[in-house]
Amino acid sequence: MKIKTIYVEDKIKDHKNTKQIISRINYENLIYCEHYSEIFNPSNQNFRIQKKFPSLILAKKDGNLVHEAPKDFSIGYKNNYYFSHMFNCLYDCKYCYLQGMLNSANYLIFVNYEDFLNKIKKIILKNQDTTCFFSGYDCDSLALEKITRFVEKSINYFEKMNKGILEIRSKSINIEVLKKRKPLPNVIPAFSLNPQFVINNFEDKTPSLLKRLNAISTLQKNEWYVGLRFDPIVWNDSDERYISFFNKVFKTIDIGKVHSVTLGNFRMPSTYLKKISKIRPDNYFIQFENSKRVLNLEKEKKNEKTELCIKQISKFVDKSKIFLN
Amino acid sequence: MIHFIIATNSEARPLIDLFKLKKKNSNKLQIYCNQDISLTITGIGKINSAIGVIQTFYETSQKTNDCWINLGLAGHKSHKVGKIFAIRKIHDQETRQNIYPFVNSFEIDSDECISIGKENKRYNSKIYEMESSGFFNACNKFSSKEFIQVLKIISDNHSESVDFKNNEQIYNLIIRHKKIIIKFSEHMKKTQTSIFDKNQKSIDEEFLKLFKKENFTFTEEKQMKSLLKLYFTKYTSIEKNIFNIKESGHYNIKKIRNILRL
């Protein structure tokens, strides 16, 4: 990965993680700033151009480190939280909501990992029941692991946190960090999956379905229980092709080592959709979804498709492991 | 279009010759143009530079996301006189505002600069000059930051300086970078067209070409524009007689929805 420019907040220039991350990159420009928002937040910048040529911003996250997850967002645990130690990712999915939520496509990494993990510990200790934490919500944790080493540090931390569950959601096949250590029952590598024709059309720069399935199989052979995330399922062809996709997935992996399966439709706040519609005028998927928004087209079709998915998945996995997000 | 914003006549002259620009009738500022490039001589200082940007915008294309370049001479403690830099950070000494121009993939040396309000000769480790902060803030009203760049050529350092009254010396200092200036401008232009393709249909224009506005309600117009946008992600042109200009918005929306199989 080529990063020409790194921006560093003055206050974390001497932080251990900052120095380590910088040492792993062959950069040309190192620019200090007072606050990451000076670069990341201004509104009149172009996400698409930056996506082609992203810079890296290293910063410190103050306050609001961990958030409660939306009410129905769960993989079977009572308490659910998410956190973002990083914004943006290597991949360029046409449906990605980050394009609508953020003004910049630069990679923003909060290097104060210890503050995230301390906050997580406090929440775990406060809650009586098991608490689940979702990572990779606003980024892809595994994809940049070689630079950030965040997952490695988190897993080490969660080894001592029995009442805490960590989900690491990814499309990446960069699984070295998981392969090289003994599996933990409370850390769930979770992979987003879509049929290959959807990956070809909508998930630019991501690993193929086969590569993702191979990564899952490898982890399962190493005794990891893996989450399968059909989220968002992008409907772009006949039902038969989706049925054959589910068959392929569950015939390739070890069904006995599936932690959970989640299903989610494409969903995006209408303000994000409107914004992406402007910055990606050539993106048929977004223009199509935007037209559906403007025309207020059918919603019942989504339920019908969801039922189809549940029917197919439950042929292989117990219904108690399937969650709708 | 690419707009050059230049403080003085002597700094502007090499570019006027390089791009064969012709003087435009303007009673406020000196603006020179050809079909693709404009150059405005603004006078020294960030306020003049900002005024120059706004005047240029309204006297030329008036298009958002055009490319803007501020080129000029600047001082530095130790950089060699004649060296050219793209600016990657601007610090406005008066307001203490920091601005971070987009560092693009063009291969050119870059450095940080301090934008000062009054001329001084106290050299430090950053490039200093007098226009970039006003220039950048004004341009950013009209263009995305990726299309706004500042190029500075070192005119003086702690041991030597050009003679600012010698126009020929200044001309030569700038014109020797003509290849870089041309390539840098082309690079910006290429980035711009890769995003806002020339062939990209203006949906508003297409709508007015195809329909009578009065046949559409406010909502129908919004719907039709959204459908046209979708249509042009699939097709490059609209076949003749698909729509009936005399018919209502509702009728034509139905037509395009059928074509798009919605």
XYZ file of C-alpha atoms in Angstrom:
587
model
C 0.000 0.000 0.000
C 1.424 3.342 -1.061
C 0.922 6.238 1.335
C 2.708 9.383 0.278
C 1.615 11.663 3.079
C 1.130 11.127 6.811
C -0.488 13.764 8.999
C 0.247 13.520 12.730
C -1.422 15.399 15.550
C 1.153 17.319 17.596
C -0.072 15.788 20.846
C 0.597 12.182 19.805
C 3.807 12.612 17.843
C 5.724 10.863 20.634
C 3.129 8.145 21.255
C 4.572 4.631 20.955
C 1.925 3.529 18.430
C 2.509 6.629 16.288
C 6.201 5.889 16.020
C 5.590 2.225 15.258
C 2.977 2.928 12.582
C 5.183 5.538 10.907
C 8.110 3.109 10.924
C 6.036 0.602 8.922
C 5.278 3.020 6.064
C 7.458 4.207 3.234
C 6.117 7.758 3.110
C 7.325 10.989 1.491
C 5.728 13.728 3.592
C 5.200 13.921 7.338
C 3.012 16.874 8.272
C 2.115 17.853 11.823
C -1.293 19.289 12.649
C -3.049 20.561 15.747
C -6.170 18.423 15.361
C -7.135 15.788 12.831
C -10.361 17.635 12.089
C -8.361 20.344 10.276
C -7.725 17.802 7.525
C -10.521 15.289 7.913
C -13.592 17.423 8.510
C -13.658 20.396 6.099
C -16.650 19.969 3.845
C -15.340 21.123 0.484
C -13.144 18.147 -0.363
C -13.687 15.283 -2.747
C -14.063 11.768 -1.345
C -13.571 10.124 -4.742
C -10.231 11.785 -5.508
C -8.938 11.075 -2.021
C -10.036 7.462 -2.357
C -7.698 7.111 -5.325
C -4.842 8.694 -3.450
C -5.417 8.506 0.298
C -3.205 9.953 3.004
C -2.928 8.665 6.552
C -3.895 10.701 9.595
C -2.711 9.669 13.056
C -4.673 11.200 15.895
C -5.915 10.817 19.452
C -9.566 10.119 20.102
C -10.935 11.994 23.098
C -14.255 11.012 24.692
C -17.016 8.909 23.096
C -14.642 6.045 22.540
C -17.235 3.291 22.684
C -20.874 3.604 21.617
C -23.972 1.553 22.323
C -24.959 -0.422 19.232
C -28.390 0.151 17.658
C -31.141 -1.763 19.482
C -31.516 -4.659 17.044
C -27.846 -4.998 16.259
C -26.838 -8.216 17.981
C -25.267 -11.628 17.557
C -27.033 -13.079 20.566
C -25.651 -11.092 23.481
C -27.616 -8.744 25.700
C -25.202 -5.819 25.765
C -23.852 -4.566 22.476
C -21.375 -1.810 21.750
C -19.271 -0.679 18.827
C -16.147 1.391 18.533
C -14.077 2.890 15.748
C -10.349 3.104 16.283
C -10.152 3.869 12.574
C -12.216 5.499 9.804
C -12.165 4.480 6.123
C -10.674 1.403 4.533
C -8.641 0.081 1.622
C -11.659 -1.184 -0.227
C -14.013 0.811 -2.408
C -17.460 -0.725 -2.082
C -20.040 1.121 -4.114
C -22.642 0.771 -1.365
C -20.368 1.941 1.472
C -22.101 4.455 3.742
C -18.785 6.031 4.758
C -18.828 7.922 1.447
C -21.945 9.685 2.627
C -20.982 10.044 6.271
C -17.440 11.365 5.920
C -15.978 14.271 3.989
C -12.573 12.679 3.563
C -11.386 9.290 2.318
C -8.049 9.577 4.112
C -7.337 6.791 6.585
C -7.808 8.158 10.102
C -6.282 6.013 12.856
C -6.694 6.824 16.532
C -3.460 5.625 18.048
C -4.544 5.703 21.700
C -5.577 2.049 21.625
C -5.066 1.841 25.396
C -7.918 4.329 25.960
C -10.302 2.261 23.813
C -9.358 -0.928 25.646
C -9.611 0.687 29.095
C -13.072 1.981 28.239
C -14.064 -1.485 27.028
C -12.836 -2.978 30.300
C -14.884 -0.494 32.314
C -18.038 -1.399 30.375
C -17.412 -5.125 30.778
C -16.935 -4.725 34.520
C -20.046 -2.546 34.814
C -22.365 -4.992 33.011
C -23.401 -8.190 34.744
C -24.124 -10.081 31.514
C -21.736 -10.757 28.693
C -20.983 -7.685 26.578
C -20.252 -7.786 22.878
C -18.083 -5.216 21.124
C -18.122 -4.728 17.363
C -14.942 -3.570 15.691
C -14.650 -2.780 12.021
C -17.836 -0.786 11.863
C -16.321 2.306 10.216
C -13.263 0.572 8.809
C -11.928 -2.886 8.009
C -9.826 -3.917 10.994
C -7.913 -6.751 9.375
C -7.165 -5.008 6.088
C -4.771 -2.514 7.682
C -3.548 -4.754 10.501
C -0.028 -4.881 9.088
C 0.185 -1.160 9.748
C -1.999 -0.684 12.828
C -1.493 -3.928 14.829
C -4.705 -2.988 16.610
C -6.275 -6.446 16.346
C -3.200 -8.097 17.805
C -3.265 -5.776 20.820
C -7.034 -6.154 21.259
C -6.939 -9.927 21.174
C -4.223 -9.956 23.820
C -6.423 -7.717 25.944
C -9.580 -9.786 25.447
C -7.737 -12.924 26.501
C -8.159 -11.633 30.035
C -11.736 -10.403 29.554
C -13.970 -13.474 29.835
C -17.197 -11.487 30.010
C -16.355 -9.522 26.916
C -16.845 -10.641 23.306
C -14.976 -9.001 20.461
C -16.217 -9.255 16.887
C -13.634 -8.389 14.242
C -15.565 -7.779 11.040
C -13.686 -7.811 7.762
C -13.592 -8.561 4.079
C -9.849 -9.027 4.275
C -7.965 -12.286 3.951
C -5.094 -10.876 5.964
C -5.566 -13.400 8.780
C -1.975 -13.864 9.935
C -2.666 -12.201 13.271
C -5.317 -14.839 14.038
C -3.535 -17.794 12.512
C -0.397 -17.365 14.554
C -2.068 -17.637 17.952
C -4.347 -19.982 19.832
C -8.048 -19.282 19.261
C -10.094 -17.501 21.881
C -13.765 -18.325 22.444
C -14.571 -14.663 23.065
C -12.992 -13.272 19.877
C -15.018 -13.791 16.700
C -13.463 -13.160 13.328
C -16.437 -12.320 11.117
C -16.402 -12.120 7.328
C -18.740 -10.126 5.102
C -19.853 -12.256 2.172
C -21.712 -11.671 -1.067
C -21.970 -13.699 -4.280
C -18.996 -13.276 -6.636
C -21.086 -11.396 -9.227
C -21.988 -8.874 -6.520
C -18.342 -8.606 -5.460
C -17.386 -7.981 -9.105
C -19.950 -5.247 -9.508
C -20.027 -3.559 -6.144
C -17.078 -4.436 -3.906
C -14.116 -2.885 -5.730
C -10.630 -3.869 -4.582
C -11.895 -6.582 -2.198
C -10.748 -10.221 -2.099
C -12.835 -12.689 -4.119
C -15.486 -14.854 -2.487
C -13.293 -17.915 -2.878
C -10.375 -16.242 -1.125
C -12.635 -15.154 1.732
C -14.050 -18.666 2.067
C -10.539 -20.097 2.063
C -9.561 -17.659 4.816
C -12.591 -18.765 6.844
C -11.713 -22.439 6.342
C -8.124 -21.819 7.383
C -9.213 -20.133 10.591
C -11.708 -22.878 11.329
C -8.970 -25.468 10.854
C -7.096 -23.463 13.484
C -10.132 -23.939 15.778
C -11.523 -20.414 15.440
C -15.307 -20.046 15.450
C -16.146 -17.671 12.617
C -19.044 -15.300 12.035
C -20.667 -15.092 8.612
C -22.031 -11.671 7.711
C -24.385 -11.481 4.752
C -24.645 -7.782 5.252
C -25.539 -5.976 3.137
C -26.960 -8.558 0.821
C -27.114 -6.785 -2.530
C -29.948 -8.075 -4.702
C -28.794 -8.005 -8.251
C -29.853 -11.237 -9.910
C -32.236 -14.184 -9.810
C -33.079 -15.993 -6.565
C -31.456 -19.140 -7.964
C -28.046 -17.501 -8.062
C -28.366 -16.517 -4.389
C -29.477 -20.037 -3.469
C -26.443 -21.438 -5.236
C -24.270 -18.841 -3.421
C -25.487 -19.998 -0.001
C -24.926 -23.623 -1.012
C -21.370 -22.809 -2.070
C -20.583 -20.959 1.173
C -21.862 -23.663 3.489
C -20.366 -26.506 1.473
C -16.918 -24.874 1.536
C -16.648 -23.986 5.209
C -16.977 -26.055 8.402
C -20.610 -25.664 9.473
C -19.739 -26.913 12.946
C -17.458 -23.943 13.547
C -19.847 -21.150 12.642
C -20.297 -18.803 15.564
C -23.214 -16.841 14.159
C -24.764 -15.663 10.920
C -26.161 -12.190 10.392
C -28.315 -10.917 7.576
C -28.809 -7.322 6.602
C -30.305 -5.470 3.688
C -28.752 -2.415 2.114
C -29.672 0.508 4.357
C -28.457 4.052 4.405
C -29.767 7.355 5.772
C -31.273 9.353 2.957
C -28.877 12.282 3.529
C -25.919 9.961 2.892
C -27.587 8.525 -0.186
C -28.208 11.998 -1.586
C -24.595 12.993 -0.949
C -23.129 9.872 -2.581
C -25.502 10.291 -5.478
C -23.781 13.618 -6.164
C -20.175 12.516 -5.733
C -20.596 9.227 -7.621
C -22.771 10.174 -10.597
C -21.498 7.095 -12.439
C -22.362 4.650 -9.660
C -25.398 2.787 -10.986
C -26.105 1.095 -7.645
C -26.266 4.363 -5.717
C -28.230 6.140 -8.452
C -30.652 3.222 -8.479
C -31.093 3.277 -4.695
C -31.473 7.049 -4.812
C -34.150 6.797 -7.480
C -35.955 4.230 -5.347
C -35.775 6.693 -2.445
C -37.138 9.529 -4.544
C -39.840 7.343 -6.076
C -40.661 5.687 -2.747
C -40.563 2.221 -4.295
C -41.539 -1.062 -2.668
C -40.298 -2.207 0.727
C -42.154 -5.515 0.903
C -39.725 -7.042 -1.596
C -36.968 -6.795 1.019
C -38.943 -8.957 3.471
C -39.597 -11.532 0.797
C -35.868 -11.747 0.002
C -34.918 -11.910 3.677
C -37.268 -14.865 4.120
C -35.579 -16.575 1.204
C -32.157 -16.091 2.792
C -33.273 -17.377 6.189
C -34.807 -20.423 4.539
C -31.581 -21.211 2.709
C -29.216 -20.513 5.603
C -31.277 -22.515 8.082
C -30.761 -25.579 5.917
C -27.180 -25.521 7.182
C -27.156 -23.562 10.451
C -29.490 -23.698 13.423
C -31.968 -20.821 13.410
C -30.806 -19.755 16.876
C -27.520 -18.671 15.285
C -29.150 -16.485 12.632
C -29.669 -12.800 13.398
C -31.301 -10.032 11.407
C -29.470 -6.707 11.608
C -10.711 25.760 -16.770
C -7.468 26.520 -14.904
C -7.155 29.875 -13.157
C -3.749 31.288 -12.226
C -3.844 33.870 -9.453
C -0.652 35.929 -9.435
C 0.280 38.875 -7.228
C 2.400 41.029 -9.513
C 2.795 41.864 -13.170
C 6.418 40.707 -13.247
C 5.470 37.285 -11.840
C 2.566 37.008 -14.298
C 4.391 37.901 -17.509
C 6.160 34.513 -18.012
C 2.833 32.673 -17.755
C 1.034 35.114 -20.045
C 3.672 34.373 -22.683
C 3.821 30.645 -21.928
C 0.093 30.098 -22.387
C -0.334 32.849 -25.012
C -2.991 34.613 -22.970
C -4.907 37.650 -24.219
C -5.976 40.563 -22.050
C -9.648 40.513 -21.169
C -11.786 43.612 -20.755
C -12.123 44.081 -17.035
C -12.385 47.419 -15.323
C -11.285 46.117 -11.930
C -8.340 43.764 -12.356
C -5.973 42.660 -15.090
C -7.299 39.332 -16.359
C -5.705 37.410 -19.220
C -7.355 34.423 -20.892
C -7.399 31.803 -23.549
C -10.020 29.095 -23.981
C -8.745 26.890 -21.143
C -6.715 29.157 -18.898
C -7.193 32.464 -17.121
C -4.613 34.504 -15.268
C -5.408 37.325 -12.877
C -2.979 39.880 -11.478
C -4.309 40.652 -8.035
C -1.771 42.810 -6.235
C 0.200 41.755 -3.156
C -1.380 40.315 0.011
C -4.033 37.815 1.026
C -6.975 40.204 0.773
C -6.030 41.195 -2.757
C -5.564 37.562 -3.628
C -8.996 36.613 -2.259
C -10.644 39.500 -4.114
C -8.837 38.400 -7.265
C -10.221 34.873 -6.954
C -13.782 36.081 -6.546
C -13.478 38.583 -9.386
C -11.989 35.879 -11.615
C -14.775 33.456 -10.810
C -17.495 35.921 -11.745
C -15.704 37.285 -14.821
C -14.794 33.907 -16.332
C -16.457 30.498 -16.368
C -18.404 30.804 -13.063
C -18.103 27.027 -12.816
C -17.599 25.205 -9.551
C -14.679 22.812 -9.265
C -12.452 24.575 -11.760
C -8.715 24.297 -11.042
C -6.949 27.150 -9.233
C -3.204 27.749 -8.894
C -1.493 30.491 -6.948
C 2.031 30.878 -8.273
C 4.519 33.351 -6.932
C 7.852 34.160 -5.384
C 8.642 33.432 -1.755
C 11.459 33.567 0.773
C 13.131 30.898 2.860
C 16.091 30.705 5.221
C 18.092 28.167 3.262
C 16.271 26.878 0.163
C 18.211 27.639 -2.988
C 16.994 30.649 -4.971
C 15.047 29.447 -8.015
C 13.796 26.175 -6.479
C 10.066 25.449 -6.910
C 7.788 23.918 -4.249
C 4.193 22.807 -3.973
C 2.789 23.941 -0.643
C 1.397 21.208 1.619
C 0.570 23.308 4.694
C -0.267 26.994 4.994
C -0.122 28.729 8.347
C -1.773 32.133 8.413
C 0.360 34.097 10.844
C -2.375 36.627 11.621
C -5.372 34.349 12.135
C -3.295 31.298 13.184
C -5.426 29.207 10.828
C -3.816 26.110 9.330
C -4.751 25.030 5.816
C -3.713 21.729 4.266
C -3.770 21.739 0.448
C -4.254 18.305 -1.108
C -0.951 16.508 -1.649
C -1.512 14.970 -5.060
C 0.500 12.297 -6.849
C 2.487 14.760 -8.960
C 6.211 14.408 -8.325
C 7.366 17.773 -7.010
C 9.144 18.893 -3.850
C 6.754 20.195 -1.236
C 7.094 22.281 1.887
C 5.102 24.238 4.434
C 4.633 27.975 4.286
C 3.741 30.855 6.550
C 1.396 33.392 5.046
C 2.357 36.750 6.501
C 0.446 40.031 6.557
C 3.406 42.394 6.300
C 6.641 41.988 4.445
C 9.616 41.041 6.609
C 13.043 39.595 6.058
C 13.298 37.471 9.191
C 13.942 34.138 7.518
C 12.931 30.926 9.204
C 12.714 27.260 8.360
C 9.390 27.636 6.543
C 8.686 29.282 3.228
C 7.080 32.655 3.778
C 4.862 34.563 1.411
C 1.814 36.827 1.496
C -1.062 35.439 -0.581
C -1.723 31.730 -0.103
C -4.149 31.787 2.849
C -6.462 34.386 1.273
C -6.186 32.630 -2.062
C -7.009 29.188 -0.668
C -9.943 30.265 1.480
C -11.520 32.151 -1.421
C -11.026 29.314 -3.928
C -12.458 26.776 -1.511
C -15.813 28.559 -1.818
C -15.937 27.507 -5.459
C -13.800 24.400 -5.775
C -13.051 21.249 -3.876
C -9.666 21.457 -2.164
C -8.107 18.893 -4.530
C -8.375 21.500 -7.285
C -6.591 24.279 -5.392
C -2.803 24.355 -5.352
C -0.076 26.781 -4.359
C 3.306 26.813 -6.132
C 6.126 28.943 -4.766
C 9.513 29.710 -6.280
C 12.243 30.783 -3.887
C 13.327 34.339 -4.629
C 15.474 35.062 -1.592
C 17.200 33.431 1.344
C 19.577 34.509 4.109
C 22.496 34.823 1.735
C 21.096 35.898 -1.639
C 18.093 37.504 -3.274
C 16.782 38.367 -6.703
C 16.481 42.020 -7.561
C 12.720 42.516 -7.283
C 12.923 45.578 -9.525
C 14.589 43.584 -12.289
C 11.695 42.164 -14.344
C 13.957 40.128 -16.586
C 15.547 38.344 -13.634
C 12.110 37.451 -12.238
C 10.914 36.368 -15.680
C 13.844 33.961 -16.031
C 13.411 32.615 -12.504
C 9.849 31.569 -13.313
C 10.031 30.579 -16.972
C 12.762 28.012 -16.290
C 10.042 25.961 -14.543
C 7.708 26.069 -17.541
C 7.722 22.282 -17.990
C 6.774 21.696 -14.353
C 4.095 24.390 -14.478
C 2.539 22.922 -17.635
C 2.675 19.331 -16.347
C 1.378 20.289 -12.909
C -1.594 22.100 -14.490
C -2.278 19.149 -16.775
C -2.152 16.772 -13.820
C -4.752 18.821 -11.955
C -6.927 19.030 -15.045
C -6.690 15.283 -15.579
C -7.752 14.631 -11.992
C -10.663 16.980 -12.448
C -11.894 15.372 -15.669
C -11.526 11.895 -14.180
C -14.121 12.856 -11.605
C -16.309 15.327 -13.429
C -16.167 13.770 -16.867
C -16.688 16.238 -19.684
C -19.332 13.959 -21.110
C -21.206 13.830 -17.854
C -24.688 15.022 -18.669
C -25.906 17.959 -16.725
C -29.207 16.575 -15.560
C -30.756 20.014 -15.191
C -29.821 20.875 -18.793
C -31.077 17.532 -20.101
C -34.344 17.984 -18.262
C -34.931 21.401 -19.815
C -34.005 20.072 -23.258
C -36.453 17.192 -23.062
C -39.452 18.588 -21.212
C -41.552 21.616 -20.505
C -40.980 22.514 -16.872
C -44.615 23.580 -16.481
C -45.825 20.036 -17.219
C -44.159 18.800 -14.039
C -45.081 19.271 -10.390
C -42.178 19.953 -8.018
C -42.104 16.302 -6.921
C -42.389 14.990 -10.475
C -39.462 17.143 -11.548
C -37.357 15.720 -8.719
C -38.396 12.208 -9.651
C -37.672 12.699 -13.339
C -34.203 14.144 -12.629
C -33.382 11.216 -10.397
C -34.506 8.811 -13.123
C -32.512 10.664 -15.775
C -29.430 10.375 -13.579
C -30.013 6.647 -13.342
C -30.626 6.451 -17.090
C -27.283 8.116 -17.887
C -25.350 5.661 -15.720
C -26.530 3.017 -18.193
C -26.859 4.827 -21.518
C -24.944 7.669 -23.159
C -27.810 9.287 -25.053
C -31.564 9.360 -25.164
C -33.223 7.880 -28.218
C -35.512 10.123 -30.208
C -39.233 10.099 -29.461
C -38.987 8.240 -26.156
C -40.695 11.145 -24.448
C -43.585 13.334 -25.469
C -42.819 16.940 -24.623
C -46.500 17.852 -24.750
C -47.510 15.212 -22.235
C -47.621 15.531 -18.454
C -44.753 14.761 -16.081
C -46.643 11.720 -14.848
C -46.847 10.308 -18.401
C -43.125 10.761 -19.094
C -42.095 9.378 -15.704
C -44.055 6.246 -16.530
C -42.222 6.049 -19.853
C -38.731 6.257 -18.358
C -39.637 3.862 -15.561
C -40.672 1.332 -18.187
C -37.366 1.739 -19.985
C -35.450 1.303 -16.749
C -37.728 -1.572 -15.732
C -38.480 -0.040 -12.352
